[in-house]
Coordinates of C-alpha atoms and ligand atoms in Angstrom, one line a residue:
Chain I
M19 CA 24.8 33.8 48.3
S20 CA 26.0 30.4 48.3
P21 CA 23.6 27.9 47.0
V22 CA 21.7 25.1 48.8
L23 CA 23.8 21.9 48.6
E24 CA 22.1 18.5 48.5
P25 CA 23.9 15.2 48.5
V26 CA 23.9 12.9 45.5
V27 CA 22.7 9.7 47.1
P28 CA 24.5 6.7 45.9
L29 CA 22.1 4.1 44.2
S30 CA 23.4 1.2 46.7
A31 CA 22.3 3.2 49.6
R32 CA 18.7 3.2 48.7
R33 CA 18.9 -0.4 47.3
R34 CA 15.6 -2.3 48.1
T35 CA 15.9 -4.9 50.8
V36 CA 12.9 -6.9 49.5
P37 CA 13.8 -8.9 46.3
R38 CA 12.1 -7.8 43.1
W39 CA 10.4 -11.2 42.6
L40 CA 8.8 -10.9 46.1
R41 CA 7.6 -7.4 45.6
R42 CA 6.0 -8.4 42.3
T43 CA 4.2 -11.5 43.8
T44 CA 2.6 -9.8 46.9
G45 CA -0.1 -8.0 44.7
P46 CA -1.5 -11.2 43.0
L47 CA -1.1 -13.5 46.3
L48 CA -3.3 -10.8 48.2
L49 CA -5.9 -10.9 45.6
L50 CA -6.1 -14.8 45.7
V51 CA -6.5 -14.6 49.4
L52 CA -9.4 -12.2 49.4
W53 CA -10.8 -14.4 46.6
Q54 CA -10.6 -17.4 48.8
V55 CA -12.0 -15.7 51.8
C56 CA -15.1 -14.5 49.8
S57 CA -15.6 -18.0 48.5
A58 CA -15.4 -19.3 52.1
T59 CA -17.7 -17.0 53.6
G60 CA -20.3 -17.4 51.0
V61 CA -20.0 -13.9 49.7
L62 CA -19.1 -15.5 46.1
P63 CA -21.3 -18.7 45.4
S64 CA -19.7 -21.3 43.5
D65 CA -21.9 -21.3 40.4
I66 CA -21.0 -17.8 39.8
L67 CA -17.3 -18.4 40.5
A68 CA -15.5 -21.4 42.1
S69 CA -13.2 -20.8 45.0
P70 CA -9.4 -21.1 44.6
G71 CA -9.2 -24.3 46.3
T72 CA -11.9 -25.9 44.1
I73 CA -10.1 -24.8 41.1
A74 CA -6.8 -26.1 42.3
R75 CA -8.2 -29.6 43.0
T76 CA -10.0 -29.6 39.6
A77 CA -6.9 -28.6 37.9
S78 CA -4.9 -31.6 39.4
D79 CA -7.7 -33.8 38.5
L80 CA -7.6 -32.6 35.0
L81 CA -4.0 -33.0 34.8
E82 CA -3.9 -36.3 36.2
D83 CA -6.6 -37.9 33.8
G84 CA -4.7 -36.6 30.9
T85 CA -7.6 -34.3 29.5
L86 CA -5.6 -31.1 30.2
P87 CA -2.2 -31.9 29.0
H88 CA -3.7 -33.3 25.7
A89 CA -5.9 -30.1 25.2
M90 CA -2.9 -28.1 25.9
L91 CA -0.8 -30.0 23.5
V92 CA -3.3 -29.5 20.7
S93 CA -3.7 -25.7 21.4
V94 CA -0.1 -25.1 21.7
Q95 CA 0.5 -26.8 18.3
R96 CA -2.2 -24.6 16.7
V97 CA -0.5 -21.6 17.8
L98 CA 3.2 -22.9 16.8
I99 CA 2.1 -23.7 13.4
G100 CA 0.0 -20.6 13.0
L101 CA 3.1 -18.4 14.4
V102 CA 5.6 -20.2 12.1
L103 CA 3.2 -19.7 8.9
G104 CA 2.4 -16.3 9.8
G105 CA 5.9 -15.3 10.7
V106 CA 7.2 -16.5 7.5
I107 CA 4.7 -14.5 5.5
G108 CA 5.0 -11.4 7.4
V109 CA 8.5 -11.1 7.5
S110 CA 8.9 -11.9 4.0
L111 CA 6.4 -9.3 2.9
A112 CA 8.1 -6.7 5.2
L113 CA 11.4 -7.6 3.7
V114 CA 10.1 -7.2 0.2
S115 CA 8.5 -3.9 0.9
G116 CA 11.2 -2.6 3.5
L117 CA 14.1 -3.2 1.4
S118 CA 13.0 -1.9 -2.0
R119 CA 10.8 1.0 -3.1
L120 CA 9.2 -1.2 -5.9
G121 CA 8.4 -3.9 -3.1
E122 CA 6.9 -1.0 -1.0
D123 CA 4.8 0.1 -3.7
L124 CA 3.4 -3.2 -4.7
V125 CA 3.1 -4.6 -1.2
D126 CA 2.5 -2.0 1.3
A127 CA -0.6 -0.5 0.1
S128 CA -2.4 -4.0 -0.1
V129 CA -1.2 -4.9 3.4
Q130 CA -2.4 -1.6 4.8
M131 CA -5.7 -2.0 3.1
L132 CA -6.2 -5.6 4.4
R133 CA -5.1 -4.7 7.6
S134 CA -8.2 -2.5 8.2
I135 CA -10.4 -5.6 8.1
P136 CA -10.8 -6.9 11.6
W137 CA -9.5 -10.3 11.6
V138 CA -11.9 -11.8 13.8
G139 CA -14.6 -11.0 11.2
M140 CA -13.0 -13.4 8.9
I141 CA -14.0 -16.4 10.8
P142 CA -17.2 -17.1 8.8
L143 CA -15.4 -16.8 5.7
F144 CA -12.6 -19.1 6.6
I145 CA -15.4 -21.7 7.8
I146 CA -16.8 -21.5 4.6
W147 CA -13.5 -22.0 2.7
M148 CA -11.9 -24.4 4.9
G149 CA -14.5 -26.3 6.7
I150 CA -14.4 -26.6 10.4
G151 CA -11.2 -28.5 10.9
E152 CA -7.8 -27.4 11.9
A153 CA -7.2 -25.2 8.8
P154 CA -9.4 -22.3 9.8
K155 CA -8.0 -21.9 13.2
I156 CA -4.5 -21.9 12.0
A157 CA -5.3 -19.5 9.2
L158 CA -6.8 -17.2 11.8
I159 CA -3.8 -17.4 13.9
A160 CA -1.5 -16.9 10.9
L161 CA -3.5 -14.0 9.8
G162 CA -3.1 -12.1 13.1
V163 CA 0.6 -12.9 13.2
T164 CA 1.4 -11.9 9.8
F165 CA 0.0 -8.2 10.1
H166 CA 1.7 -7.6 13.4
L167 CA 5.0 -9.1 12.2
Y168 CA 4.7 -7.0 8.8
L169 CA 4.1 -3.7 10.3
N170 CA 7.0 -4.0 13.0
V171 CA 9.5 -5.5 10.8
Y172 CA 8.7 -3.0 7.9
A173 CA 9.0 -0.1 10.5
G174 CA 12.2 -1.4 12.0
I175 CA 13.8 -1.5 8.5
R176 CA 12.8 1.7 7.7
G177 CA 13.9 3.0 10.9
V178 CA 17.6 2.0 10.6
D179 CA 19.9 5.1 11.0
A180 CA 20.8 6.3 7.5
Q181 CA 24.3 7.3 8.7
L182 CA 24.9 3.7 9.6
I183 CA 24.0 2.6 6.0
E184 CA 26.3 5.3 4.8
A185 CA 29.0 4.1 7.0
G186 CA 28.6 0.4 5.8
T187 CA 28.6 1.6 2.2
A188 CA 31.9 3.5 2.9
L189 CA 33.3 0.3 4.5
G190 CA 32.7 -1.5 1.1
L191 CA 29.7 -3.6 1.9
G192 CA 27.6 -4.6 -1.0
R193 CA 23.8 -4.7 -1.1
W194 CA 23.5 -8.0 0.8
G195 CA 26.3 -7.0 3.0
L196 CA 24.3 -4.1 4.1
I197 CA 21.1 -6.2 4.5
R198 CA 22.9 -8.6 6.5
H199 CA 25.2 -6.5 8.7
V200 CA 23.1 -3.2 9.0
V201 CA 19.6 -3.5 7.9
L202 CA 18.5 -6.9 9.7
P203 CA 20.2 -6.2 12.8
G204 CA 18.9 -2.7 12.9
A205 CA 15.5 -3.9 12.3
L206 CA 15.9 -6.6 15.1
P207 CA 14.2 -4.5 18.0
G208 CA 11.2 -3.8 15.7
A209 CA 10.9 -7.5 15.0
M210 CA 11.0 -8.4 18.5
T211 CA 8.2 -5.9 19.4
G212 CA 6.3 -7.5 16.4
L213 CA 6.9 -11.0 17.9
R214 CA 5.5 -10.1 21.1
Y215 CA 2.4 -8.5 19.8
S216 CA 2.0 -11.5 17.4
L217 CA 2.1 -13.8 20.1
A218 CA -0.5 -11.9 22.1
T219 CA -2.7 -11.9 18.9
A220 CA -1.8 -15.6 18.4
W221 CA -3.4 -16.7 21.8
L222 CA -6.2 -14.4 21.2
A223 CA -7.0 -15.9 17.7
L224 CA -6.6 -19.3 19.3
V225 CA -9.3 -18.6 21.9
F226 CA -11.7 -17.3 19.3
G227 CA -11.1 -20.2 16.9
E228 CA -11.4 -22.7 19.5
T229 CA -14.6 -21.4 21.0
I230 CA -16.5 -21.2 17.9
N231 CA -15.9 -24.7 16.7
A232 CA -13.6 -27.3 18.2
D233 CA -13.6 -30.9 19.0
D234 CA -10.1 -30.7 20.8
G235 CA -7.8 -28.5 22.7
I236 CA -8.6 -26.0 25.5
G237 CA -11.3 -24.3 23.7
F238 CA -13.2 -27.4 23.4
L239 CA -12.8 -28.0 27.3
L240 CA -13.9 -24.5 27.9
N241 CA -17.0 -24.9 25.6
R242 CA -18.1 -28.3 27.3
A243 CA -17.7 -26.8 30.8
R244 CA -20.0 -24.0 29.9
E245 CA -22.7 -26.5 28.9
F246 CA -22.5 -28.0 32.5
F247 CA -22.2 -24.8 34.3
Q248 CA -18.7 -25.9 35.7
T249 CA -17.1 -22.7 36.7
D250 CA -14.0 -24.4 38.1
V251 CA -13.2 -25.9 34.7
I252 CA -13.7 -22.7 33.1
V253 CA -11.4 -20.7 35.2
V254 CA -8.6 -23.5 35.0
C255 CA -8.8 -23.2 31.2
L256 CA -8.4 -19.4 31.4
I257 CA -5.7 -19.7 33.6
V258 CA -3.9 -22.3 31.4
Y259 CA -4.6 -19.9 28.5
A260 CA -3.1 -17.0 30.6
A261 CA 0.1 -19.3 31.9
L262 CA 0.8 -20.3 28.3
G263 CA 0.6 -16.5 27.2
L264 CA 3.0 -15.7 30.1
L265 CA 5.4 -18.4 29.3
A266 CA 5.7 -17.4 25.6
D267 CA 6.0 -13.6 26.7
A268 CA 9.0 -14.8 29.1
I269 CA 10.5 -16.8 26.2
V270 CA 10.4 -13.5 23.9
R271 CA 11.9 -11.5 27.0
T272 CA 14.8 -13.8 27.2
L273 CA 15.3 -13.8 23.5
E274 CA 15.3 -10.0 23.7
R275 CA 17.7 -9.9 26.4
L276 CA 20.2 -12.2 24.5
L277 CA 19.7 -10.8 21.0
L278 CA 19.4 -7.0 22.0
Q279 CA 22.1 -6.6 24.6
W280 CA 24.0 -4.1 22.5
R281 CA 21.0 -1.6 22.9
P282 CA 22.0 1.6 24.7
N283 CA 18.4 2.0 25.9
F284 CA 16.9 3.3 29.1
T285 CA 16.0 0.2 31.2
G286 CA 14.1 2.0 34.0
K287 CA 15.0 2.7 37.5
Chain J
M13 CA 52.7 4.0 -5.7
A14 CA 49.9 4.3 -8.4
T15 CA 46.4 4.2 -7.3
E16 CA 44.5 1.6 -9.0
L17 CA 41.3 2.2 -11.2
H18 CA 40.0 5.6 -10.8
R19 CA 36.2 5.7 -10.8
Q20 CA 34.1 8.6 -11.5
V21 CA 31.5 9.6 -9.1
N22 CA 28.3 10.3 -11.0
P23 CA 29.5 12.7 -13.8
P24 CA 26.4 14.3 -15.4
E25 CA 28.3 15.7 -18.3
Q26 CA 32.0 15.1 -19.0
R27 CA 34.4 18.2 -19.3
V28 CA 36.7 17.3 -22.0
N29 CA 38.4 20.7 -22.3
P30 CA 38.6 22.6 -19.2
P31 CA 38.5 26.3 -20.0
E32 CA 41.7 28.1 -20.1
R33 CA 42.3 30.2 -16.8
D34 CA 44.6 30.7 -14.0
A35 CA 44.9 27.8 -11.6
R36 CA 43.0 28.2 -8.6
P37 CA 43.9 27.2 -4.9
G38 CA 43.5 23.5 -4.6
E39 CA 43.9 22.9 -8.3
E40 CA 47.2 21.4 -9.2
G41 CA 47.3 20.9 -12.9
G42 CA 46.6 17.7 -14.8
S43 CA 49.3 15.5 -13.3
D44 CA 48.9 11.9 -14.0
D45 CA 49.5 10.6 -10.6
A46 CA 46.4 12.2 -9.1
A47 CA 44.7 10.4 -6.3
V48 CA 41.7 13.1 -6.5
R49 CA 40.6 15.2 -9.2
V50 CA 37.6 17.5 -8.5
R51 CA 36.4 20.1 -11.4
S52 CA 33.7 22.4 -11.0
L53 CA 32.0 20.6 -8.1
T54 CA 28.8 21.8 -7.0
R55 CA 26.6 20.5 -4.1
S56 CA 23.4 22.4 -3.1
F57 CA 21.0 21.7 -0.1
D58 CA 17.6 23.2 -1.0
G59 CA 19.0 25.6 -3.6
R60 CA 21.7 26.8 -1.2
A61 CA 25.0 25.9 -2.7
V62 CA 27.3 24.6 0.0
I63 CA 30.0 23.6 -2.3
D64 CA 30.2 26.1 -5.3
D65 CA 32.3 25.3 -8.2
L66 CA 35.2 23.8 -6.3
H67 CA 38.4 22.6 -7.7
L68 CA 40.7 20.4 -6.1
D69 CA 43.5 18.0 -6.9
V70 CA 45.5 15.7 -4.5
R71 CA 48.3 13.7 -5.8
T72 CA 49.0 10.1 -5.1
G73 CA 50.7 9.9 -1.7
E74 CA 50.1 13.5 -0.7
F75 CA 49.0 14.5 2.8
V76 CA 46.4 17.2 2.6
A77 CA 44.8 18.9 5.5
L78 CA 41.5 20.7 5.1
L79 CA 40.7 23.7 7.4
G80 CA 37.4 25.8 7.4
R81 CA 34.7 27.2 9.5
S82 CA 32.1 25.1 11.2
G83 CA 29.5 24.6 8.4
C84 CA 31.4 25.5 5.6
G85 CA 31.1 22.3 3.8
K86 CA 34.1 20.1 4.7
S87 CA 32.1 17.2 5.6
T88 CA 30.0 17.6 2.5
L89 CA 33.1 17.5 0.5
L90 CA 34.4 14.4 2.2
R91 CA 31.2 12.5 1.6
V92 CA 31.4 13.4 -2.2
L93 CA 34.8 12.0 -2.6
A94 CA 33.8 8.9 -0.4
G95 CA 31.1 8.3 -3.1
L96 CA 28.5 8.8 -0.5
D97 CA 26.8 11.9 -2.0
R98 CA 26.0 11.7 -5.6
E99 CA 23.6 14.5 -6.0
I100 CA 26.6 16.6 -7.4
E101 CA 27.2 18.6 -10.5
G102 CA 30.9 18.5 -11.8
E103 CA 33.6 16.1 -12.2
V104 CA 35.0 14.0 -9.3
L105 CA 37.4 11.2 -9.7
A106 CA 38.7 9.3 -6.8
P107 CA 40.4 5.9 -6.2
R108 CA 38.1 2.9 -5.9
R109 CA 39.9 1.9 -2.4
K110 CA 38.9 4.3 0.0
A111 CA 38.5 4.4 3.9
V112 CA 36.6 6.9 5.8
A113 CA 36.6 7.9 9.4
F114 CA 33.4 9.9 10.0
Q115 CA 33.1 12.8 12.1
A116 CA 30.7 10.7 14.5
P117 CA 32.4 7.4 15.0
R118 CA 29.1 5.7 13.5
L119 CA 30.0 2.2 14.8
M120 CA 27.1 -0.6 14.4
P121 CA 25.8 -0.8 17.9
W122 CA 24.9 -4.4 17.4
K123 CA 28.4 -5.4 16.7
K124 CA 31.2 -5.9 19.2
V125 CA 34.1 -3.5 18.6
W126 CA 36.3 -6.0 16.9
R127 CA 33.6 -7.1 14.7
N128 CA 33.0 -3.4 13.7
V129 CA 36.8 -3.1 12.7
L130 CA 36.6 -6.0 10.4
L131 CA 33.3 -5.0 8.9
G132 CA 33.4 -5.1 5.0
L133 CA 37.1 -6.0 4.8
P134 CA 37.3 -8.5 1.9
G135 CA 38.5 -12.0 2.6
R136 CA 37.7 -13.4 6.0
P137 CA 40.3 -11.6 8.4
G138 CA 40.6 -13.3 11.7
R139 CA 40.0 -11.6 14.9
A140 CA 43.7 -11.1 15.4
V141 CA 43.7 -8.4 12.8
A142 CA 41.2 -6.5 14.5
E143 CA 43.2 -7.0 17.7
R144 CA 46.2 -5.5 16.4
A145 CA 44.5 -2.6 15.0
L146 CA 42.7 -1.8 18.0
K147 CA 45.9 -2.3 20.1
E148 CA 47.6 0.2 17.8
V149 CA 44.9 2.9 18.9
G150 CA 45.3 2.0 22.6
L151 CA 42.0 -0.2 22.7
G152 CA 43.3 -3.6 23.2
H153 CA 41.5 -3.9 26.3
R154 CA 38.1 -3.0 24.7
V155 CA 38.2 -5.6 21.7
D156 CA 35.1 -7.4 23.0
A157 CA 33.1 -4.5 24.3
W158 CA 30.0 -3.2 22.9
P159 CA 30.0 0.2 21.3
K160 CA 27.4 1.6 23.8
T161 CA 30.0 1.1 26.6
L162 CA 32.8 3.0 24.9
S163 CA 33.7 6.6 25.9
G164 CA 33.6 9.3 23.2
G165 CA 37.2 9.3 22.5
E166 CA 37.5 5.4 22.7
A167 CA 34.6 5.2 20.0
Q168 CA 36.4 7.6 17.8
R169 CA 39.7 5.6 18.3
A170 CA 37.8 2.5 17.2
S171 CA 36.4 4.3 14.2
L172 CA 39.8 5.3 13.3
A173 CA 41.2 1.8 13.7
R174 CA 38.3 0.5 11.4
A175 CA 39.5 3.1 8.6
L176 CA 43.1 2.3 9.2
V177 CA 43.0 -1.6 8.8
R178 CA 41.4 -1.1 5.4
E179 CA 44.8 -0.1 3.6
P180 CA 43.3 2.4 1.2
D181 CA 44.6 4.5 -1.6
L182 CA 42.6 7.3 -0.2
L183 CA 42.3 7.9 3.3
L184 CA 39.4 10.5 4.3
L185 CA 39.5 11.6 7.9
D186 CA 36.7 13.9 9.3
E187 CA 38.1 15.6 12.6
P188 CA 39.2 11.9 13.7
F189 CA 41.1 13.4 16.8
G190 CA 38.4 15.7 17.8
A191 CA 37.5 13.9 21.2
L192 CA 41.0 12.9 22.2
D193 CA 43.2 14.3 24.9
A194 CA 46.6 15.7 24.1
L195 CA 48.4 12.6 24.5
T196 CA 46.3 10.3 23.1
R197 CA 45.8 12.6 20.0
I198 CA 49.7 12.6 19.6
T199 CA 49.5 8.9 19.5
A200 CA 46.7 8.6 17.0
Q201 CA 48.3 11.4 14.6
Q202 CA 51.5 9.4 14.6
L203 CA 49.4 6.3 13.6
V204 CA 47.9 8.0 10.7
A205 CA 51.3 9.3 9.8
E206 CA 52.7 5.9 9.9
L207 CA 50.0 4.4 7.7
W208 CA 50.4 7.3 5.3
Q209 CA 54.0 6.7 4.9
R210 CA 54.0 2.8 4.7
R211 CA 50.9 2.6 2.4
G212 CA 51.9 5.7 0.3
C213 CA 48.2 6.7 0.3
A214 CA 46.8 10.0 -0.4
V215 CA 45.2 11.5 2.8
L216 CA 42.6 14.1 3.3
L217 CA 42.4 15.3 6.9
V218 CA 39.7 17.8 8.0
T219 CA 40.8 19.3 11.1
H220 CA 40.0 22.5 13.4
D221 CA 43.5 22.3 14.7
V222 CA 45.8 24.4 12.6
E223 CA 48.9 23.1 14.3
E224 CA 47.9 19.8 13.6
A225 CA 47.6 20.4 9.8
L226 CA 50.9 22.1 9.9
L227 CA 52.7 19.2 11.6
L228 CA 51.0 16.3 9.4
A229 CA 50.1 17.8 5.9
D230 CA 52.1 18.5 2.8
R231 CA 49.6 21.3 1.8
V232 CA 46.9 22.9 4.0
L233 CA 43.8 24.1 2.2
V234 CA 41.4 26.7 3.8
M235 CA 37.7 26.2 2.6
D236 CA 35.6 29.2 2.4
G237 CA 32.6 30.3 0.6
G238 CA 31.9 26.9 -1.0
V239 CA 35.4 26.6 -2.6
I240 CA 39.1 26.2 -1.8
A241 CA 39.8 29.7 -0.9
H242 CA 43.4 29.6 0.1
Q243 CA 46.2 26.7 0.2
V244 CA 49.8 26.8 1.8
R245 CA 52.5 24.4 1.1
V246 CA 54.4 23.1 4.1
D247 CA 57.9 22.3 2.6
R248 CA 59.4 20.7 5.9
D249 CA 61.0 17.3 6.6
R250 CA 59.2 15.4 9.3
P251 CA 59.2 15.0 12.2
R252 CA 58.3 18.7 12.4
D253 CA 58.6 21.1 15.2
I254 CA 55.7 23.5 15.8
A255 CA 58.4 26.0 17.3
D256 CA 59.8 26.2 13.7
P257 CA 59.6 29.6 12.6
L258 CA 58.3 28.8 9.1
L259 CA 55.5 26.9 10.8
A260 CA 54.9 29.9 13.0
E261 CA 54.4 32.1 10.1
L262 CA 52.2 29.7 8.2
R263 CA 50.2 29.3 11.4
T264 CA 49.5 33.1 11.5
E265 CA 48.7 33.3 7.7
L266 CA 46.2 30.5 8.1
L267 CA 44.8 31.9 11.4
G268 CA 44.3 35.0 9.6
R269 CA 42.6 33.3 6.7
L270 CA 40.1 31.6 9.1
G271 CA 39.3 34.9 10.5
V272 CA 41.1 35.0 13.7
R273 CA 43.2 38.1 14.4
A274 CA 46.5 37.7 16.3
P275 CA 46.0 38.0 20.0
E276 CA 46.2 41.7 21.0
P277 CA 47.6 42.7 24.3
A278 CA 45.0 41.8 26.9
V279 CA 42.9 44.6 28.0
N280 CA 40.8 44.1 31.0
E281 CA 37.7 45.4 29.7
V282 CA 34.3 44.1 28.6
V283 CA 33.3 45.2 25.3
Ligands
LIG3 N1 21.5 16.8 4.4 C1 21.6 18.1 4.6 N2 20.5 18.9 4.3 C2 20.6 20.4 4.3 N3 21.7 20.8 4.7 C3 22.7 20.2 5.0 C4 22.8 18.8 5.0 N4 24.1 18.3 5.1 C5 24.8 19.5 5.4 N5 24.0 20.6 5.4 C6 24.5 22.1 5.6 O1 25.6 22.3 4.7 C7 26.6 22.9 5.2 C8 27.9 22.3 5.4 O2 27.9 21.2 6.2 P1 29.1 20.4 6.5 O3 28.7 19.1 7.4 O4 29.8 20.0 5.3 O5 30.0 21.3 7.3 P2 31.5 21.1 8.1 O6 32.4 22.3 7.2 O7 31.8 19.6 8.0 O8 31.3 21.7 9.6 P3 31.7 21.2 11.0 O9 33.3 21.7 11.0 O10 31.0 21.8 11.7 O11 31.7 19.8 10.9 C9 25.8 23.3 6.8 O12 25.3 24.6 6.6 C10 25.0 22.2 6.9 O13 23.8 23.0 7.7
LIG4 MG1 32.0 18.3 9.5

C-alpha cells in the first residue's frame, strides 16, 4: 500500500499579509477603545479611573509645564546609577566565583545566603543607615541588580562548553586568553538575561524606593496625586514607568540582537 | 628537523630504567629524534582502563595513522598527547608546539570563521593569514561566516585550517576528513601531506579509512584492548597508488586485524 502523501508547504506561501507590528498593536488598541467607551458611558466613574482622553490631556499638561520631564530625569538617573553600581558589583562577584574554585567557595555561599533575604525588606534598614536622601533608593536598586546579574553571569560562566575550553587550550590560549576569548563570550547570553531581569528589578526597586519617601521624581508625583485623588496623574505616572521599562527592554533586545547574532538558537516560528 | 623542547605531560613517577623486554608494536626503541614517547600509559574512566599500559613512539617527521574500532580509545590517546587529559599514569613526552583538529570541529560559535582560525596564534597575525589558510581548504568564500551557518564538512575544514596554520611539531588529527565528500577529502588529504612535507612535523592521524591510512602514513597502527595491538610499515614512495599490490596486501592484513573478514562470494540469504 502506498503511503498518503502530503505537500510540504513553502513558508513563503503562508506568509502573513498583515505586518507583525500591526498584529501586535491591535489588542492593546482595542482595550483602549473599550476603556474610553466605558468612561464615556459612565460605567467607569472618573474618581475610580480617569478616561484615556483625560489622561492624555493631563499628560500633555504635565509635559508642558516641565513637571514630568524633570521627574523622569530624576528617576532615570536613580535607575542608571543603581544599575551601574549593582552591575559592577554583581559582575565582579560573578567573575570571582565563576572563574575560580577558591572564589566560588568564598563568594557563592555568602551571596546565595544574602539572596534569600527579600530585598524590599531591606528598606527600613537602608533608611536607618542612609537617611531618606538619594542613597537608600540607589542602594535598593543596586541591591536588586547585583543579585540578578550575579546569578546569571555566574551560571553563564559555568555553562560554557568544556569542549570549547579544551579547544582553546589546545590552540595555545593562556588563562587570560581563555577568559577573554572563550569564557566571557560564552557567558554573554547569561549576562544578557541577567541584564533584562535586573532592569525589571531596577524599575520595581525604584517604585518602592520612591513611593516610601521621595521629594522628587515620578514616585513623588504619584504620592502627591494620591493625596488629591488625581487618578489621571496616577495613571500618567504608571504609564511613564511602563514606557521607561519598555524602552529599557527594547535597548537590551537591540543589544542582544547585535551581540548574540552568533547564536544558533530557535527564534520562533 | 628536530622538535624543540620536549615537555612531559604530568609524570607521576619517572621510569628511569624501563624493564628489559621485547619491543611491543608501537614502540620504536629510544631514538633521540622522537617526537612522541609514551611508556606504560594508562587512562581509566570510572575504574575501566580505556588505555591500558600503552607504549608508543613517533619519530620526528614521521606520519603515523591510527586505526581502531569505535570506542577503543583513539580520541582519548590523542587528548593525552595534546596535554588535555592529565589524569593518567605512565610517561608521556610530546613537543610543546602541537596542533589538534578534534573529531568535532569545536569552533567558537561567537567568532567569525577567520577569527577562529587565528585564535591563539602568537603575534598578531592579520586576516590575510586566515584567508590564505581557508582558501587552501576551499573555504575562501566563507571567511566572514558565523560557524552556525557552516555545513558539517565546511566546519570540519575550518577546524582543519585552524590546525594547519599553527605550524606545529606534532599534528594531531582526529578523523579530520570524516564529513567530507570523496573529492574534497582528497584535497584535504593532500593539504595535510603538503604541510607535513614542508614543515617536517610528526603527524598522528586517527582515521577509520584503511586506504587513507595506507596512502598517507609511514606506519599504520591498530589500537585494540587499550594498547597498540598491531602495526604495519608502509615502505612506498609517494604519491602512492591504492592499486599497488603491497598496499592491497597490507589492506587485507589491517582489515583482518580490525575484525573484518575478506568478502565472501555474495549469497542471497538472510542469516
Ligand atoms: N569522559 C569520559 N568518561 C567516561 N568514559 C569516557 C569518557 N571519554 C571517553 N570515554 C569512554 O572511553 C572509550 C574510548 O573513547 P574514545 O573517545 O577514545 O573512543 P574512540 O576510539 O575515539 O572512538 P570513535 O572512533 O568512535 O571516535 C569509550 O568507551 C568512551 O565511552
Ligand atoms: Mg574518537
